[in-house]
mmCIF file of C-alpha atoms in Angstrom:
data_model
loop_
_atom_site.group_PDB
_atom_site.id
_atom_site.type_symbol
_atom_site.label_atom_id
_atom_site.label_comp_id
_atom_site.label_asym_id
_atom_site.label_seq_id
_atom_site.Cartn_x
_atom_site.Cartn_y
_atom_site.Cartn_z
ATOM 1 C CA UNK A 1 10.336 -14.490 30.276
ATOM 2 C CA UNK A 2 7.122 -15.831 31.798
ATOM 3 C CA UNK A 3 3.772 -14.071 31.619
ATOM 4 C CA UNK A 4 4.103 -13.258 35.326
ATOM 5 C CA UNK A 5 7.043 -10.902 34.851
ATOM 6 C CA UNK A 6 6.194 -9.466 31.459
ATOM 7 C CA UNK A 7 6.071 -5.673 31.530
ATOM 8 C CA UNK A 8 2.852 -3.788 31.026
ATOM 9 C CA UNK A 9 2.976 -2.054 27.666
ATOM 10 C CA UNK A 10 1.580 1.446 27.284
ATOM 11 C CA UNK A 11 0.970 1.745 23.554
ATOM 12 C CA UNK A 12 0.890 5.294 22.176
ATOM 13 C CA UNK A 13 -0.186 5.803 18.583
ATOM 14 C CA UNK A 14 -3.177 6.379 16.259
ATOM 15 C CA UNK A 15 -5.741 3.568 16.439
ATOM 16 C CA UNK A 16 -8.737 4.959 14.588
ATOM 17 C CA UNK A 17 -10.311 7.513 16.906
ATOM 18 C CA UNK A 18 -13.172 7.068 19.369
ATOM 19 C CA UNK A 19 -15.281 5.117 16.886
ATOM 20 C CA UNK A 20 -12.340 3.306 15.341
ATOM 21 C CA UNK A 21 -13.364 4.503 11.893
ATOM 22 C CA UNK A 22 -10.215 6.400 10.895
ATOM 23 C CA UNK A 23 -8.304 3.761 8.968
ATOM 24 C CA UNK A 24 -5.030 4.454 7.217
ATOM 25 C CA UNK A 25 -1.676 2.743 7.006
ATOM 26 C CA UNK A 26 -0.699 3.920 10.496
ATOM 27 C CA UNK A 27 -3.905 2.740 12.118
ATOM 28 C CA UNK A 28 -3.977 -0.672 10.453
ATOM 29 C CA UNK A 29 -0.292 -1.263 11.263
ATOM 30 C CA UNK A 30 -0.761 -0.260 14.889
ATOM 31 C CA UNK A 31 -3.777 -2.537 15.291
ATOM 32 C CA UNK A 32 -1.731 -5.477 14.023
ATOM 33 C CA UNK A 33 1.064 -4.651 16.476
ATOM 34 C CA UNK A 34 -1.386 -4.453 19.376
ATOM 35 C CA UNK A 35 -2.883 -7.802 18.349
ATOM 36 C CA UNK A 36 0.525 -9.505 18.343
ATOM 37 C CA UNK A 37 1.570 -7.990 21.686
ATOM 38 C CA UNK A 38 -1.675 -9.186 23.252
ATOM 39 C CA UNK A 39 -1.189 -12.668 21.772
ATOM 40 C CA UNK A 40 2.332 -12.728 23.239
ATOM 41 C CA UNK A 41 0.787 -12.280 26.680
ATOM 42 C CA UNK A 42 1.819 -8.713 27.464
ATOM 43 C CA UNK A 43 -0.588 -6.703 29.626
ATOM 44 C CA UNK A 44 -1.440 -3.762 27.375
ATOM 45 C CA UNK A 45 -2.879 -0.284 27.858
ATOM 46 C CA UNK A 46 -3.799 1.686 24.734
ATOM 47 C CA UNK A 47 -3.193 5.438 24.914
ATOM 48 C CA UNK A 48 -4.374 6.785 21.605
ATOM 49 C CA UNK A 49 -2.498 9.602 19.938
ATOM 50 C CA UNK A 50 -5.023 12.445 19.525
ATOM 51 C CA UNK A 51 -6.208 13.445 16.076
ATOM 52 C CA UNK A 52 -6.327 17.089 14.962
ATOM 53 C CA UNK A 53 -9.900 18.450 14.868
ATOM 54 C CA UNK A 54 -11.495 18.337 11.442
ATOM 55 C CA UNK A 55 -13.507 21.553 11.672
ATOM 56 C CA UNK A 56 -13.025 25.132 12.854
ATOM 57 C CA UNK A 57 -10.646 27.943 11.972
ATOM 58 C CA UNK A 58 -6.898 27.419 11.975
ATOM 59 C CA UNK A 59 -6.306 29.050 15.374
ATOM 60 C CA UNK A 60 -9.088 27.137 17.089
ATOM 61 C CA UNK A 61 -7.974 23.848 15.588
ATOM 62 C CA UNK A 62 -4.399 24.516 16.691
ATOM 63 C CA UNK A 63 -5.425 25.317 20.258
ATOM 64 C CA UNK A 64 -7.766 22.314 20.439
ATOM 65 C CA UNK A 65 -5.120 19.950 19.117
ATOM 66 C CA UNK A 66 -2.567 21.310 21.565
ATOM 67 C CA UNK A 67 -4.979 20.709 24.436
ATOM 68 C CA UNK A 68 -5.642 17.159 23.278
ATOM 69 C CA UNK A 69 -1.928 16.423 23.146
ATOM 70 C CA UNK A 70 -1.480 17.898 26.623
ATOM 71 C CA UNK A 71 -4.272 15.737 28.035
ATOM 72 C CA UNK A 72 -2.698 12.644 26.484
ATOM 73 C CA UNK A 73 0.656 13.578 28.033
ATOM 74 C CA UNK A 74 -0.958 14.054 31.446
ATOM 75 C CA UNK A 75 -2.639 10.652 31.106
ATOM 76 C CA UNK A 76 0.724 9.099 30.282
ATOM 77 C CA UNK A 77 2.312 10.484 33.450
ATOM 78 C CA UNK A 78 -0.691 9.202 35.399
ATOM 79 C CA UNK A 79 -0.139 5.725 33.966
ATOM 80 C CA UNK A 80 3.556 5.826 34.842
ATOM 81 C CA UNK A 81 2.554 6.530 38.453
ATOM 82 C CA UNK A 82 -0.393 4.140 38.603
ATOM 83 C CA UNK A 83 0.885 1.013 36.862
ATOM 84 C CA UNK A 84 2.895 -1.158 39.221
ATOM 85 C CA UNK A 85 5.820 -3.325 38.240
ATOM 86 C CA UNK A 86 7.875 -3.202 35.025
ATOM 87 C CA UNK A 87 6.388 -1.198 32.186
ATOM 88 C CA UNK A 88 7.291 -0.277 28.640
ATOM 89 C CA UNK A 89 6.234 2.654 26.490
ATOM 90 C CA UNK A 90 5.755 1.844 22.805
ATOM 91 C CA UNK A 91 5.587 5.035 20.728
ATOM 92 C CA UNK A 92 4.699 4.897 17.051
ATOM 93 C CA UNK A 93 6.563 7.891 15.717
ATOM 94 C CA UNK A 94 6.008 10.004 12.627
ATOM 95 C CA UNK A 95 8.797 12.513 13.466
ATOM 96 C CA UNK A 96 8.916 15.737 11.341
ATOM 97 C CA UNK A 97 6.593 18.282 13.045
ATOM 98 C CA UNK A 98 5.676 15.675 15.688
ATOM 99 C CA UNK A 99 9.267 15.035 16.793
ATOM 100 C CA UNK A 100 9.053 17.529 19.672
ATOM 101 C CA UNK A 101 6.078 15.698 21.193
ATOM 102 C CA UNK A 102 7.745 12.344 20.589
ATOM 103 C CA UNK A 103 10.948 13.594 22.234
ATOM 104 C CA UNK A 104 8.920 14.669 25.265
ATOM 105 C CA UNK A 105 7.266 11.252 25.553
ATOM 106 C CA UNK A 106 10.553 9.349 25.251
ATOM 107 C CA UNK A 107 12.433 11.687 27.579
ATOM 108 C CA UNK A 108 9.690 11.577 30.211
ATOM 109 C CA UNK A 109 9.632 7.788 30.095
ATOM 110 C CA UNK A 110 13.378 7.713 30.664
ATOM 111 C CA UNK A 111 13.020 9.984 33.708
ATOM 112 C CA UNK A 112 10.519 7.489 35.138
ATOM 113 C CA UNK A 113 12.826 4.574 34.357
ATOM 114 C CA UNK A 114 10.433 3.183 31.743
ATOM 115 C CA UNK A 115 11.831 1.126 28.851
ATOM 116 C CA UNK A 116 10.848 2.730 25.521
ATOM 117 C CA UNK A 117 10.344 1.341 22.051
ATOM 118 C CA UNK A 118 10.383 4.071 19.411
ATOM 119 C CA UNK A 119 8.776 2.677 16.262
ATOM 120 C CA UNK A 120 9.608 4.876 13.276
ATOM 121 C CA UNK A 121 6.854 4.635 10.680
ATOM 122 C CA UNK A 122 6.529 5.912 7.122
ATOM 123 C CA UNK A 123 9.290 7.152 4.825
ATOM 124 C CA UNK A 124 11.103 10.406 4.195
ATOM 125 C CA UNK A 125 13.139 10.174 7.395
ATOM 126 C CA UNK A 126 16.577 10.950 5.957
ATOM 127 C CA UNK A 127 15.265 13.611 3.569
ATOM 128 C CA UNK A 128 13.381 15.349 6.379
ATOM 129 C CA UNK A 129 16.439 15.219 8.616
ATOM 130 C CA UNK A 130 18.618 16.862 5.975
ATOM 131 C CA UNK A 131 16.065 19.471 4.914
ATOM 132 C CA UNK A 132 15.150 20.702 8.392
ATOM 133 C CA UNK A 133 17.266 22.861 10.655
ATOM 134 C CA UNK A 134 19.627 22.286 13.559
ATOM 135 C CA UNK A 135 16.864 22.444 16.168
ATOM 136 C CA UNK A 136 14.920 19.667 14.461
ATOM 137 C CA UNK A 137 18.019 17.520 14.098
ATOM 138 C CA UNK A 138 18.889 18.015 17.781
ATOM 139 C CA UNK A 139 15.461 16.840 18.954
ATOM 140 C CA UNK A 140 15.440 13.917 16.527
ATOM 141 C CA UNK A 141 18.915 12.836 17.690
ATOM 142 C CA UNK A 142 17.912 13.086 21.338
ATOM 143 C CA UNK A 143 14.725 11.102 20.745
ATOM 144 C CA UNK A 144 16.714 8.252 19.211
ATOM 145 C CA UNK A 145 19.473 8.394 21.848
ATOM 146 C CA UNK A 146 17.002 8.277 24.738
ATOM 147 C CA UNK A 147 14.975 5.377 23.341
ATOM 148 C CA UNK A 148 15.603 1.857 24.602
ATOM 149 C CA UNK A 149 14.982 0.235 21.210
ATOM 150 C CA UNK A 150 14.268 1.680 17.773
ATOM 151 C CA UNK A 151 12.080 -0.167 15.267
ATOM 152 C CA UNK A 152 12.210 0.829 11.593
ATOM 153 C CA UNK A 153 9.865 0.069 8.698
ATOM 154 C CA UNK A 154 12.642 0.355 6.135
ATOM 155 C CA UNK A 155 15.915 -1.550 6.542
ATOM 156 C CA UNK A 156 17.647 1.232 4.577
ATOM 157 C CA UNK A 157 17.441 3.455 7.708
ATOM 158 C CA UNK A 158 19.467 1.147 9.964
ATOM 159 C CA UNK A 159 22.919 2.519 9.125
ATOM 160 C CA UNK A 160 21.664 6.120 9.339
ATOM 161 C CA UNK A 161 20.213 5.639 12.828
ATOM 162 C CA UNK A 162 23.218 3.702 14.089
ATOM 163 C CA UNK A 163 25.300 6.677 12.974
ATOM 164 C CA UNK A 164 23.272 8.862 15.341
ATOM 165 C CA UNK A 165 23.383 6.427 18.254
ATOM 166 C CA UNK A 166 25.651 3.381 17.806
ATOM 167 C CA UNK A 167 24.619 1.804 21.117
ATOM 168 C CA UNK A 168 20.850 1.782 20.577
ATOM 169 C CA UNK A 169 19.446 -1.535 19.240
ATOM 170 C CA UNK A 170 17.795 -0.919 15.845
ATOM 171 C CA UNK A 171 15.515 -3.653 14.466
ATOM 172 C CA UNK A 172 13.781 -3.921 11.113
ATOM 173 C CA UNK A 173 10.034 -4.126 11.765
ATOM 174 C CA UNK A 174 8.311 -3.922 8.379
ATOM 175 C CA UNK A 175 4.619 -3.746 7.574
ATOM 176 C CA UNK A 176 3.173 -7.233 7.467
ATOM 177 C CA UNK A 177 0.013 -9.277 7.136
ATOM 178 C CA UNK A 178 -1.451 -11.474 9.843
ATOM 179 C CA UNK A 179 -0.860 -15.203 9.419
ATOM 180 C CA UNK A 180 -4.536 -15.838 8.773
ATOM 181 C CA UNK A 181 -4.320 -13.760 5.582
ATOM 182 C CA UNK A 182 -1.254 -15.486 4.153
ATOM 183 C CA UNK A 183 -2.662 -18.038 1.736
ATOM 184 C CA UNK A 184 -1.211 -20.776 -0.416
ATOM 185 C CA UNK A 185 -0.250 -19.626 -3.867
ATOM 186 C CA UNK A 186 -2.983 -19.858 -6.508
ATOM 187 C CA UNK A 187 -2.457 -19.267 -10.191
ATOM 188 C CA UNK A 188 -6.206 -19.232 -10.954
ATOM 189 C CA UNK A 189 -5.369 -19.696 -14.650
ATOM 190 C CA UNK A 190 -3.751 -16.258 -14.711
ATOM 191 C CA UNK A 191 -0.683 -17.557 -16.529
ATOM 192 C CA UNK A 192 -2.841 -19.172 -19.215
ATOM 193 C CA UNK A 193 -4.720 -16.081 -20.396
ATOM 194 C CA UNK A 194 -3.581 -13.414 -22.842
ATOM 195 C CA UNK A 195 -5.864 -10.842 -21.180
ATOM 196 C CA UNK A 196 -3.878 -8.841 -18.620
ATOM 197 C CA UNK A 197 -5.732 -7.762 -15.475
ATOM 198 C CA UNK A 198 -4.175 -4.722 -13.803
ATOM 199 C CA UNK A 199 -5.106 -3.232 -10.458
ATOM 200 C CA UNK A 200 -4.399 -0.330 -8.130
ATOM 201 C CA UNK A 201 -6.047 -0.178 -4.700
ATOM 202 C CA UNK A 202 -5.649 2.214 -1.806
ATOM 203 C CA UNK A 203 -6.056 5.960 -1.407
ATOM 204 C CA UNK A 204 -6.964 7.635 -4.666
ATOM 205 C CA UNK A 205 -4.929 10.820 -4.305
ATOM 206 C CA UNK A 206 -2.521 12.919 -6.387
ATOM 207 C CA UNK A 207 0.400 11.871 -4.144
ATOM 208 C CA UNK A 208 -0.205 8.253 -5.140
ATOM 209 C CA UNK A 209 -0.045 9.438 -8.760
ATOM 210 C CA UNK A 210 -3.272 7.690 -9.745
ATOM 211 C CA UNK A 211 -3.896 9.899 -12.797
ATOM 212 C CA UNK A 212 -0.541 8.687 -14.125
ATOM 213 C CA UNK A 213 -1.953 5.150 -14.102
ATOM 214 C CA UNK A 214 -4.422 6.265 -16.783
ATOM 215 C CA UNK A 215 -1.470 7.524 -18.853
ATOM 216 C CA UNK A 216 0.151 4.102 -18.480
ATOM 217 C CA UNK A 217 -3.030 2.423 -19.659
ATOM 218 C CA UNK A 218 -3.153 4.694 -22.717
ATOM 219 C CA UNK A 219 0.394 3.619 -23.620
ATOM 220 C CA UNK A 220 -0.307 -0.047 -22.883
ATOM 221 C CA UNK A 221 -3.292 0.009 -25.228
ATOM 222 C CA UNK A 222 -0.907 0.318 -28.171
ATOM 223 C CA UNK A 223 1.366 -2.486 -26.935
ATOM 224 C CA UNK A 224 -1.038 -5.048 -25.492
ATOM 225 C CA UNK A 225 -4.644 -3.973 -26.129
ATOM 226 C CA UNK A 226 -6.212 -6.975 -24.350
ATOM 227 C CA UNK A 227 -6.062 -5.642 -20.794
ATOM 228 C CA UNK A 228 -8.256 -4.152 -18.090
ATOM 229 C CA UNK A 229 -7.454 -1.875 -15.154
ATOM 230 C CA UNK A 230 -9.379 -1.592 -11.870
ATOM 231 C CA UNK A 231 -8.702 1.413 -9.620
ATOM 232 C CA UNK A 232 -10.169 0.543 -6.224
ATOM 233 C CA UNK A 233 -10.542 2.964 -3.338
ATOM 234 C CA UNK A 234 -11.828 6.274 -2.006
ATOM 235 C CA UNK A 235 -10.794 9.735 -3.096
ATOM 236 C CA UNK A 236 -11.688 13.398 -3.226
ATOM 237 C CA UNK A 237 -14.709 14.013 -5.443
ATOM 238 C CA UNK A 238 -12.897 16.550 -7.648
ATOM 239 C CA UNK A 239 -9.948 14.206 -8.146
ATOM 240 C CA UNK A 240 -12.287 11.365 -9.078
ATOM 241 C CA UNK A 241 -13.951 13.619 -11.643
ATOM 242 C CA UNK A 242 -10.523 14.400 -13.118
ATOM 243 C CA UNK A 243 -9.802 10.685 -13.428
ATOM 244 C CA UNK A 244 -13.131 9.919 -15.075
ATOM 245 C CA UNK A 245 -12.555 12.719 -17.586
ATOM 246 C CA UNK A 246 -9.065 11.460 -18.360
ATOM 247 C CA UNK A 247 -10.366 7.928 -18.908
ATOM 248 C CA UNK A 248 -12.981 9.324 -21.277
ATOM 249 C CA UNK A 249 -10.468 11.514 -23.128
ATOM 250 C CA UNK A 250 -8.215 8.504 -23.749
ATOM 251 C CA UNK A 251 -11.191 6.424 -24.890
ATOM 252 C CA UNK A 252 -10.502 3.848 -22.176
ATOM 253 C CA UNK A 253 -13.983 3.549 -20.656
ATOM 254 C CA UNK A 254 -14.231 -0.122 -21.649
ATOM 255 C CA UNK A 255 -10.902 -0.965 -20.029
ATOM 256 C CA UNK A 256 -10.396 1.253 -16.979
ATOM 257 C CA UNK A 257 -12.839 1.235 -14.061
ATOM 258 C CA UNK A 258 -12.928 3.151 -10.784
ATOM 259 C CA UNK A 259 -14.485 1.037 -8.039
ATOM 260 C CA UNK A 260 -15.319 1.720 -4.373
ATOM 261 C CA UNK A 261 -13.272 0.121 -1.579
ATOM 262 C CA UNK A 262 -13.734 -3.597 -0.975
ATOM 263 C CA UNK A 263 -13.710 -5.597 2.238
ATOM 264 C CA UNK A 264 -10.673 -7.733 3.010
ATOM 265 C CA UNK A 265 -12.056 -11.027 1.734
ATOM 266 C CA UNK A 266 -13.620 -9.537 -1.402
ATOM 267 C CA UNK A 267 -10.421 -7.644 -2.193
ATOM 268 C CA UNK A 268 -8.221 -10.719 -1.790
ATOM 269 C CA UNK A 269 -10.571 -12.699 -4.020
ATOM 270 C CA UNK A 270 -10.212 -10.004 -6.680
ATOM 271 C CA UNK A 271 -6.435 -9.886 -6.322
ATOM 272 C CA UNK A 272 -6.020 -13.601 -6.986
ATOM 273 C CA UNK A 273 -7.338 -12.866 -10.479
ATOM 274 C CA UNK A 274 -5.023 -9.934 -11.218
ATOM 275 C CA UNK A 275 -1.662 -9.943 -12.981
ATOM 276 C CA UNK A 276 -0.068 -6.564 -12.174
ATOM 277 C CA UNK A 277 -0.304 -4.092 -9.306
ATOM 278 C CA UNK A 278 0.583 -0.689 -10.766
ATOM 279 C CA UNK A 279 2.052 1.577 -8.091
ATOM 280 C CA UNK A 280 3.762 4.718 -9.458
ATOM 281 C CA UNK A 281 3.581 6.589 -6.145
ATOM 282 C CA UNK A 282 5.076 10.067 -5.770
ATOM 283 C CA UNK A 283 4.234 10.154 -2.065
ATOM 284 C CA UNK A 284 6.946 12.175 -0.343
ATOM 285 C CA UNK A 285 6.732 10.028 2.770
ATOM 286 C CA UNK A 286 5.980 6.704 1.128
ATOM 287 C CA UNK A 287 7.040 3.967 3.498
ATOM 288 C CA UNK A 288 6.125 0.303 3.372
ATOM 289 C CA UNK A 289 2.793 0.255 1.556
ATOM 290 C CA UNK A 290 0.218 -2.125 2.999
ATOM 291 C CA UNK A 291 -1.330 -2.414 -0.451
ATOM 292 C CA UNK A 292 1.993 -3.478 -1.952
ATOM 293 C CA UNK A 293 2.395 -6.316 0.563
ATOM 294 C CA UNK A 294 -1.218 -7.419 0.113
ATOM 295 C CA UNK A 295 -0.862 -7.485 -3.669
ATOM 296 C CA UNK A 296 2.336 -9.537 -3.467
ATOM 297 C CA UNK A 297 0.625 -11.928 -1.063
ATOM 298 C CA UNK A 298 -1.900 -12.718 -3.817
ATOM 299 C CA UNK A 299 0.853 -13.201 -6.381
ATOM 300 C CA UNK A 300 0.079 -9.931 -8.130
ATOM 301 C CA UNK A 301 3.256 -8.680 -9.752
ATOM 302 C CA UNK A 302 4.089 -5.115 -8.618
ATOM 303 C CA UNK A 303 5.380 -2.549 -11.097
ATOM 304 C CA UNK A 304 6.443 0.303 -8.837
ATOM 305 C CA UNK A 305 8.184 3.640 -8.618
ATOM 306 C CA UNK A 306 11.364 4.046 -6.583
ATOM 307 C CA UNK A 307 9.448 5.892 -3.855
ATOM 308 C CA UNK A 308 9.800 4.899 -0.216
ATOM 309 C CA UNK A 309 10.890 1.326 0.429
ATOM 310 C CA UNK A 310 9.405 -0.077 -2.785
ATOM 311 C CA UNK A 311 12.694 -1.341 -4.197
ATOM 312 C CA UNK A 312 13.772 -3.180 -1.042
ATOM 313 C CA UNK A 313 10.297 -4.713 -0.643
ATOM 314 C CA UNK A 314 9.910 -6.171 -4.138
ATOM 315 C CA UNK A 315 13.594 -7.250 -4.228
ATOM 316 C CA UNK A 316 13.710 -7.219 -8.014
ATOM 317 C CA UNK A 317 14.942 -4.208 -9.987
ATOM 318 C CA UNK A 318 12.978 -5.469 -12.994
ATOM 319 C CA UNK A 319 9.839 -4.340 -11.188
ATOM 320 C CA UNK A 320 11.106 -0.845 -10.338
ATOM 321 C CA UNK A 321 10.714 2.024 -12.837
ATOM 322 C CA UNK A 322 12.946 4.918 -11.823
ATOM 323 C CA UNK A 323 11.475 7.539 -14.194
ATOM 324 C CA UNK A 324 7.900 8.746 -14.177
ATOM 325 C CA UNK A 325 7.536 7.706 -17.792
ATOM 326 C CA UNK A 326 4.224 6.105 -18.749
ATOM 327 C CA UNK A 327 5.819 4.372 -21.739
ATOM 328 C CA UNK A 328 8.432 2.731 -19.486
ATOM 329 C CA UNK A 329 5.721 1.263 -17.244
ATOM 330 C CA UNK A 330 3.655 0.066 -20.211
ATOM 331 C CA UNK A 331 6.679 -1.443 -21.939
ATOM 332 C CA UNK A 332 7.701 -3.306 -18.781
ATOM 333 C CA UNK A 333 4.233 -4.825 -18.368
ATOM 334 C CA UNK A 334 4.022 -5.813 -22.049
ATOM 335 C CA UNK A 335 7.563 -7.228 -22.031
ATOM 336 C CA UNK A 336 6.973 -9.436 -18.984
ATOM 337 C CA UNK A 337 3.841 -10.815 -20.637
ATOM 338 C CA UNK A 338 5.605 -11.340 -23.974
ATOM 339 C CA UNK A 339 8.596 -13.109 -22.384
ATOM 340 C CA UNK A 340 6.306 -15.356 -20.335
ATOM 341 C CA UNK A 341 7.951 -14.219 -17.083
ATOM 342 C CA UNK A 342 4.785 -13.453 -15.170
ATOM 343 C CA UNK A 343 4.287 -16.871 -13.551
ATOM 344 C CA UNK A 344 7.800 -17.203 -12.091
ATOM 345 C CA UNK A 345 7.844 -13.590 -10.879
ATOM 346 C CA UNK A 346 4.391 -14.015 -9.355
ATOM 347 C CA UNK A 347 5.505 -17.009 -7.287
ATOM 348 C CA UNK A 348 8.617 -15.114 -6.179
ATOM 349 C CA UNK A 349 6.743 -12.124 -4.766
ATOM 350 C CA UNK A 350 4.335 -14.412 -2.924
ATOM 351 C CA UNK A 351 7.289 -16.244 -1.362
ATOM 352 C CA UNK A 352 8.897 -12.945 -0.295
ATOM 353 C CA UNK A 353 5.804 -12.090 1.723
ATOM 354 C CA UNK A 354 5.858 -15.496 3.406
ATOM 355 C CA UNK A 355 9.507 -15.151 4.371
ATOM 356 C CA UNK A 356 9.602 -11.507 5.469
ATOM 357 C CA UNK A 357 6.203 -9.850 5.764
ATOM 358 C CA UNK A 358 3.908 -12.035 7.855
ATOM 359 C CA UNK A 359 3.051 -12.110 11.539
ATOM 360 C CA UNK A 360 5.406 -15.077 11.959
ATOM 361 C CA UNK A 361 8.268 -13.131 10.410
ATOM 362 C CA UNK A 362 8.019 -10.135 12.778
ATOM 363 C CA UNK A 363 6.663 -11.627 15.997
ATOM 364 C CA UNK A 364 10.056 -12.431 17.524
ATOM 365 C CA UNK A 365 11.446 -8.988 16.678
ATOM 366 C CA UNK A 366 8.597 -7.375 18.573
ATOM 367 C CA UNK A 367 9.030 -9.763 21.483
ATOM 368 C CA UNK A 368 12.777 -9.074 21.727
ATOM 369 C CA UNK A 369 12.226 -5.309 21.615
ATOM 370 C CA UNK A 370 9.895 -5.499 24.599
ATOM 371 C CA UNK A 371 12.012 -8.055 26.482
ATOM 372 C CA UNK A 372 15.359 -6.232 26.477
ATOM 373 C CA UNK A 373 14.610 -4.125 29.518
ATOM 374 C CA UNK A 374 13.599 -7.155 31.569
ATOM 375 C CA UNK A 375 16.815 -8.950 30.663
ATOM 376 C CA UNK A 376 19.061 -6.139 31.943
#
């Protein structure tokens, strides 16, 4: 397919708001996708998914958000009418309470003869499908059946979606890092030191189970006292106070620090000096964590819960702790250090990122998804 007959892509999803300052996993993932599509030579129009208003009473916020969604829908129809030649609609979907809007977008595109790519982000898809009622399941099924291609963050969803619509192409499109951030492996003398450097970075929230990390550190202190733990990120002021108090109560002030967010380069520099990424998330909709991929890229060994796609990402059951048991996490970290396994595991996780979770690894999947309609 030459650049002359490539379809124009209308990209619908959250991209950071008017000022581009709202940055979460969805926004950062969408920006990477847009960058790749542009590099592949597709003409691209960004139609940002509206954000709910942050202030006002519940009724006013609901009405305002509904109006914003309606305006975005009207703009989409206008683009369908205005843009000449072949066009695709790429929808980044979060289903659950948004499935009705996503169904409307996909169904409208089909009525206009527009090829659609429905990119299913985050986790909790199967659980949400089973827990919600018949109406929800009907709209979810119809959204999938009317899409041209479905992209999934977690490969574990492929069989489930093919059961809903066997004829729809379903491709694994995981979170990834851009090629420029995939670096050669560096040990940085990490394997030669007895001092273990632990890290968590990302949102500091109860759903990420950050207070549990302090419990792990308290247990690790009795097994391998020469360690330090950096918790890097932003969080609610009250939750941060709870963490500081817990660190103080466990007498861990010399070993556990809470640090503000770091820029990309500064964070990567820090990661290349860390041994373990501790990630005991309880997030109900944990998907493919950007932080997990970034840690693995630096050779930081992840010790994770079984939430979301963690197990399939790390590809090593030794790194997955099924119970929320602080002693189990601490014992795993101490055992890997004692058995001198850290170096080989570290190289393995870095290699996994290079094979599966870089721009190079996903570029062709994205290109195929947007080319299928042209090939028909």
